[in-house]
Amino acid sequence: MWHGIIVLCCMWSAFLLHETLQQEINIGAFFYDNELELEKEFLAVVNSINGPEAEQTLRFNPLIKRLKPEDGSVMLQEYACDLIDNGVAAIFGPSSQSASDIVALVANNSGIPHIEFDVADEEYMEEKPNHQMTLNMYPSLLILSKAYADIIHNFGWRKFTIVYDADDPRASARLQDLLQLREVHSDVVRVRKFQRGDDFRVMWKSIKGERRVVLDCVPDMLVELLNSSSEFGLTGQFNHIFLTNLETYNDHLEDLTADNETFAVNITAARMLLNPAPPPHAQLYGYVTQRDNVVSENNEPPRTILHDLLYDGLQLFVQAWRNASYFYPDRMMVPRMNCESAAAGGRVWQMGRYLTRLMKGTSGVGNTNFRTSHLQFDEDGQRINFNIEIYDPTDNIGVAVWDTRGQITLLDVEMKVQKKIVYRVATRIGPPYFSRNETAMELNLTGNAIYQGYAVDLIDAIAKEVGFEYVFVPVADQQYGKQDKDTKQWNGIIGEIINNDAHMGICDLTITQARRTAVDFTVPFMQLGVSILAYKSPPKEKKLHAFLEPFGGSVWVWILISVFAMSFLKVIIARIAKAEWENPHPCNRDPDTLENQWHLHNTFWLTVASIMTAGCDILPRSPQVRLFEATWWIFAIIIANSYTANLAAFLTSSKMEGSITDLKSLSSQKAVKFGTIYGGSTYNLLAESNETVYRLAFNLMNNDDPSAYTKDNDEGVERVLTSMGDYMFLMETTTLEYNREQHCDLRSVGEKFGEKHYAIAVPFGAEYRSNLSVAILRLSEQGELYNLKQKWWKNSNFTCMEEPDPDATPDMNFEELRGIFYTLYVGILIAFIIGIIEFAVYVGQVALDERLTYKQALVKELRFVLCVWNNKKPIVSGTPSPSLAASTPRPSMQKSLEPTPKSSRRIVLGRSSEEMRELPPPSQRGSHSRSRSREQEARV
């Protein structure tokens, strides 16, 4: 008997031990009829957690309630209460198909943890106390909205359109950060809505030409939406579509890109970042997967984000249960609750609240047990920490990762192989940047060979650096790119790029703020400014009397009057001055007459010599005449210095083209008209500036009639040449320099203003933009950009004369001074004429005195004149001295000749009265004269 009792005790102990070691916990879950795959996932995960039956110490038993779409909150409450009555330790679900939160309320009243794995509406403040037991594994919509805004900002989109499903009640919350941008920038952020069953083409047509689209739609509508947008150019190569649905990768977008050249849009999508290793029970990721460059196919239905979130929810609950069992092993028992008593304020499961706190405090950072990384919740049970992977859904390749700090980290991945593309380069004809090669056209060449210019060589050099093929496409309207105010459409090169008709645009295309809202630009390849192009007037021929221009005609008249008046007045004041009368023969102590040296030809000579600062050998003696002469000298000094100071400026006035030296002086006058290209970058610079000078210039150009604007630079240059100084043109300095090299009649006025840059225009988001920029920088460092400019700007056929430095002192040439030379020549000619006449009269007198023929006397005198080395001339008896006869008054001369024999007459020149007093007496002079006369006769 004791043996039987012992056996029974052992069996009972074994049973109790088995029950203790193998604890069974019920887990409830809700699934709809169309969520069979999620139900399979739930069961598979539970079985995976339980493990082999022989090793089970803790067994989780799934209890599943299946729902129908028509089931309401009453049916959900009954199912939830049934699960609680069956002693479940947690309830999972239902999905977002349920519009009621009754399950969360029932769980909150009974203290049973409630775990959601699908998107849910944001809770209001008054709802939070009723959802204390609920955790949602799906990312918070508020943080998800912030993630999308950060990604768009990282893309650099400044203009885009948001497209979402109007029937999705959570779309506005998911996109609220982007929608707020529309309230601030409604002109660059547009919103379009659609509904299932609509004709999507109507919506796409309303945003035709848009390059950036944020598309939020359910996965099963994506392919249809993208197909309907193709005919409106939204799937072109340079368009970019960002997909916000976290399950977009399941829509097999490779079917759209395969063998479809028109579908070249850049698609980027977002999904939750998963741990690389899939769970052991899980199927492969999607229909087609790629692992280690090996493509595998799977016929099983694809996994969705809900599968992974359901997996993480189960793992989170099991982890919390095991942790709680470790600390409170005796209290972690299957709850025995009654739904009705709990709703009536009865007893709740306290350990359920403890489990909920453990799950809310869990951090899944670096935990490989979870499929989604960085698992973390706030106190309300909302998931606040997760990572978003930005990837290419057509190739299923991740490119970047977003985290909740707002940082986006690029991934090091191999980019997909691009199709070989021949890039279309939009440009406009306009030398030196782009023009047709006439020689190549005569040889019937085709393609890029028929074009030449700076842009052609630059694109060719960049293509060699980067490695691509290209073809030039000149725009039909020859415009750079201007937006129509009414239609909001762009023309020219910018319009070609926007309409996907060109991959890039190059010419003398300026970077402006308006153009940057439509296209993107590379780094500049040329820096410049704006300057004034003017006509270089040919230098005017100076008049013969140019040296007289420092003074006006009236001044010269008054100077001549002053010279004559002073000469006559000097004669009068000298005649009334006693000291000016002197003895003509100082040796004669008792002269019969006195002479006054101030007759008209002496006064004229002194007056003119004074004003010419030449000096004179005769000077006044009396105080009044000296004062009179000093006053004239003061006047002469001022006149001479004034003339000298103004002479250089008047002789070099040909270098002055007028008073226009810059834009300010150009705007302050009305004689010379000026303009620029209508709608060009210079036009916009003046129109949009708040600077006074710019606004004044812009208003003057607008008020001109006929219009001061031109359609291009060539028309502006032609207008400057034909106007011959009456019109000036505002243009970029680089183009101005080129036209100056081609036309020597053009010049630049003033310094450049308004710094600008030329660059290559590309569509927004073009992947090759950075490669083009790097190539441009490399060419600049190698000096190729400078060499290209020298090649196309310098004219090798002819060279214009360099303009003189306006700050340097100019050299005066003969044309400017020839009047002075002519005056010298005329003065010399008149002097020689007078001398020749006097010489002819003198020769006649010699012929008469020496009884020679006029010819003999002329030959004799000419021989003596030509003997320039002989400075002594003999006096022949009876030959009067012309100088003596001309300078000595007749009465005095007759008296002085009476006591002197004719044989002893001689000419005394250049001796003063003091020297004459020192001469010997007349008797001695007579003997000396006779002896010297005999010697001279002997020599003759």
PDB file of N, CA and C in Angstrom, residues 11 31 80 131 206 218-219 224 322 326 333 341 371 388 395 437 507 540 554 594 623 632 664 670 679 697 719 853 925:
ATOM      1  N   MET A  11       3.841  10.378  -9.343  1.00  0.00           N
ATOM      2  CA  MET A  11       3.139  10.773 -10.576  1.00  0.00           C
ATOM      3  C   MET A  11       2.542  12.171 -10.443  1.00  0.00           C
ATOM      4  N   PHE A  31      -8.069  38.986 -37.307  1.00  0.00           N
ATOM      5  CA  PHE A  31      -7.704  39.068 -38.720  1.00  0.00           C
ATOM      6  C   PHE A  31      -8.980  39.038 -39.556  1.00  0.00           C
ATOM      7  N   ALA A  80     -13.642  40.520 -28.523  1.00  0.00           N
ATOM      8  CA  ALA A  80     -12.601  40.906 -27.573  1.00  0.00           C
ATOM      9  C   ALA A  80     -12.905  40.366 -26.181  1.00  0.00           C
ATOM     10  N   HIS A 131      -6.499  54.657 -23.980  1.00  0.00           N
ATOM     11  CA  HIS A 131      -5.631  53.813 -24.798  1.00  0.00           C
ATOM     12  C   HIS A 131      -4.296  53.547 -24.088  1.00  0.00           C
ATOM     13  N   SER A 206      -3.457  68.685 -65.836  1.00  0.00           N
ATOM     14  CA  SER A 206      -3.449  69.960 -65.105  1.00  0.00           C
ATOM     15  C   SER A 206      -2.062  70.321 -64.589  1.00  0.00           C
ATOM     16  N   VAL A 218      -2.255  53.914 -52.764  1.00  0.00           N
ATOM     17  CA  VAL A 218      -2.151  52.512 -52.367  1.00  0.00           C
ATOM     18  C   VAL A 218      -1.398  51.752 -53.449  1.00  0.00           C
ATOM     19  N   PRO A 219      -0.765  50.637 -53.114  1.00  0.00           N
ATOM     20  CA  PRO A 219       0.092  49.939 -54.082  1.00  0.00           C
ATOM     21  C   PRO A 219      -0.626  49.472 -55.339  1.00  0.00           C
ATOM     22  N   GLU A 224      -1.212  51.902 -62.672  1.00  0.00           N
ATOM     23  CA  GLU A 224      -2.201  52.580 -63.509  1.00  0.00           C
ATOM     24  C   GLU A 224      -1.988  54.091 -63.515  1.00  0.00           C
ATOM     25  N   ARG A 322       9.024  37.205 -20.766  1.00  0.00           N
ATOM     26  CA  ARG A 322      10.147  36.489 -20.186  1.00  0.00           C
ATOM     27  C   ARG A 322      10.879  37.346 -19.153  1.00  0.00           C
ATOM     28  N   TYR A 326      11.100  36.552 -15.085  1.00  0.00           N
ATOM     29  CA  TYR A 326      12.373  36.439 -14.390  1.00  0.00           C
ATOM     30  C   TYR A 326      12.323  37.178 -13.050  1.00  0.00           C
ATOM     31  N   MET A 333       1.156  34.541 -14.134  1.00  0.00           N
ATOM     32  CA  MET A 333       0.236  33.457 -14.405  1.00  0.00           C
ATOM     33  C   MET A 333      -0.769  33.918 -15.447  1.00  0.00           C
ATOM     34  N   SER A 341     -17.120  42.151 -15.672  1.00  0.00           N
ATOM     35  CA  SER A 341     -16.733  42.700 -14.369  1.00  0.00           C
ATOM     36  C   SER A 341     -15.678  43.778 -14.510  1.00  0.00           C
ATOM     37  N   ARG A 371      12.668  42.789 -36.765  1.00  0.00           N
ATOM     38  CA  ARG A 371      12.877  43.003 -38.193  1.00  0.00           C
ATOM     39  C   ARG A 371      13.126  44.481 -38.493  1.00  0.00           C
ATOM     40  N   ILE A 388      13.986  55.062 -42.009  1.00  0.00           N
ATOM     41  CA  ILE A 388      13.371  54.976 -43.326  1.00  0.00           C
ATOM     42  C   ILE A 388      14.474  54.794 -44.360  1.00  0.00           C
ATOM     43  N   ASP A 395      14.803  48.800 -59.131  1.00  0.00           N
ATOM     44  CA  ASP A 395      15.921  47.859 -58.979  1.00  0.00           C
ATOM     45  C   ASP A 395      16.038  47.313 -57.562  1.00  0.00           C
ATOM     46  N   ASN A 437      29.637  76.595 -89.247  1.00  0.00           N
ATOM     47  CA  ASN A 437      30.906  76.604 -89.964  1.00  0.00           C
ATOM     48  C   ASN A 437      30.603  76.531 -91.459  1.00  0.00           C
ATOM     49  N   CYS A 507      25.256  78.313 -73.795  1.00  0.00           N
ATOM     50  CA  CYS A 507      25.595  79.470 -74.641  1.00  0.00           C
ATOM     51  C   CYS A 507      25.969  80.564 -73.647  1.00  0.00           C
ATOM     52  N   LYS A 540      38.523 113.905 -84.678  1.00  0.00           N
ATOM     53  CA  LYS A 540      38.276 115.033 -85.576  1.00  0.00           C
ATOM     54  C   LYS A 540      39.600 115.731 -85.916  1.00  0.00           C
ATOM     55  N   SER A 554      37.041 136.570 -78.818  1.00  0.00           N
ATOM     56  CA  SER A 554      36.965 137.905 -78.216  1.00  0.00           C
ATOM     57  C   SER A 554      38.202 138.198 -77.378  1.00  0.00           C
ATOM     58  N   LEU A 594      68.124 166.033 -78.935  1.00  0.00           N
ATOM     59  CA  LEU A 594      68.012 164.825 -78.119  1.00  0.00           C
ATOM     60  C   LEU A 594      67.107 163.805 -78.826  1.00  0.00           C
ATOM     61  N   PRO A 623      60.605 156.633 -64.102  1.00  0.00           N
ATOM     62  CA  PRO A 623      59.739 155.859 -63.184  1.00  0.00           C
ATOM     63  C   PRO A 623      58.361 155.590 -63.753  1.00  0.00           C
ATOM     64  N   TRP A 632      52.145 146.151 -67.492  1.00  0.00           N
ATOM     65  CA  TRP A 632      51.947 145.307 -68.688  1.00  0.00           C
ATOM     66  C   TRP A 632      52.568 143.918 -68.505  1.00  0.00           C
ATOM     67  N   LYS A 664      25.501 105.938 -64.313  1.00  0.00           N
ATOM     68  CA  LYS A 664      24.882 107.083 -63.655  1.00  0.00           C
ATOM     69  C   LYS A 664      24.885 108.306 -64.561  1.00  0.00           C
ATOM     70  N   LYS A 670      19.861 113.025 -71.677  1.00  0.00           N
ATOM     71  CA  LYS A 670      18.825 112.573 -72.593  1.00  0.00           C
ATOM     72  C   LYS A 670      19.247 112.654 -74.051  1.00  0.00           C
ATOM     73  N   GLY A 679      13.852  91.428 -71.880  1.00  0.00           N
ATOM     74  CA  GLY A 679      13.628  90.176 -71.175  1.00  0.00           C
ATOM     75  C   GLY A 679      14.886  89.413 -70.831  1.00  0.00           C
ATOM     76  N   ALA A 697      17.608 104.098 -64.852  1.00  0.00           N
ATOM     77  CA  ALA A 697      17.958 103.627 -66.190  1.00  0.00           C
ATOM     78  C   ALA A 697      16.833 102.791 -66.786  1.00  0.00           C
ATOM     79  N   ARG A 719      22.801  98.540 -84.032  1.00  0.00           N
ATOM     80  CA  ARG A 719      22.180  99.832 -83.734  1.00  0.00           C
ATOM     81  C   ARG A 719      23.210 100.836 -83.230  1.00  0.00           C
ATOM     82  N   THR A 853      76.680 147.364-112.891  1.00  0.00           N
ATOM     83  CA  THR A 853      75.323 147.007-113.302  1.00  0.00           C
ATOM     84  C   THR A 853      74.624 146.329-112.127  1.00  0.00           C
ATOM     85  N   ARG A 925      91.058 160.009 -83.566  1.00  0.00           N
ATOM     86  CA  ARG A 925      90.261 159.039 -84.318  1.00  0.00           C
ATOM     87  C   ARG A 925      90.400 159.269 -85.793  1.00  0.00           C
TER      88      ARG A 925
END
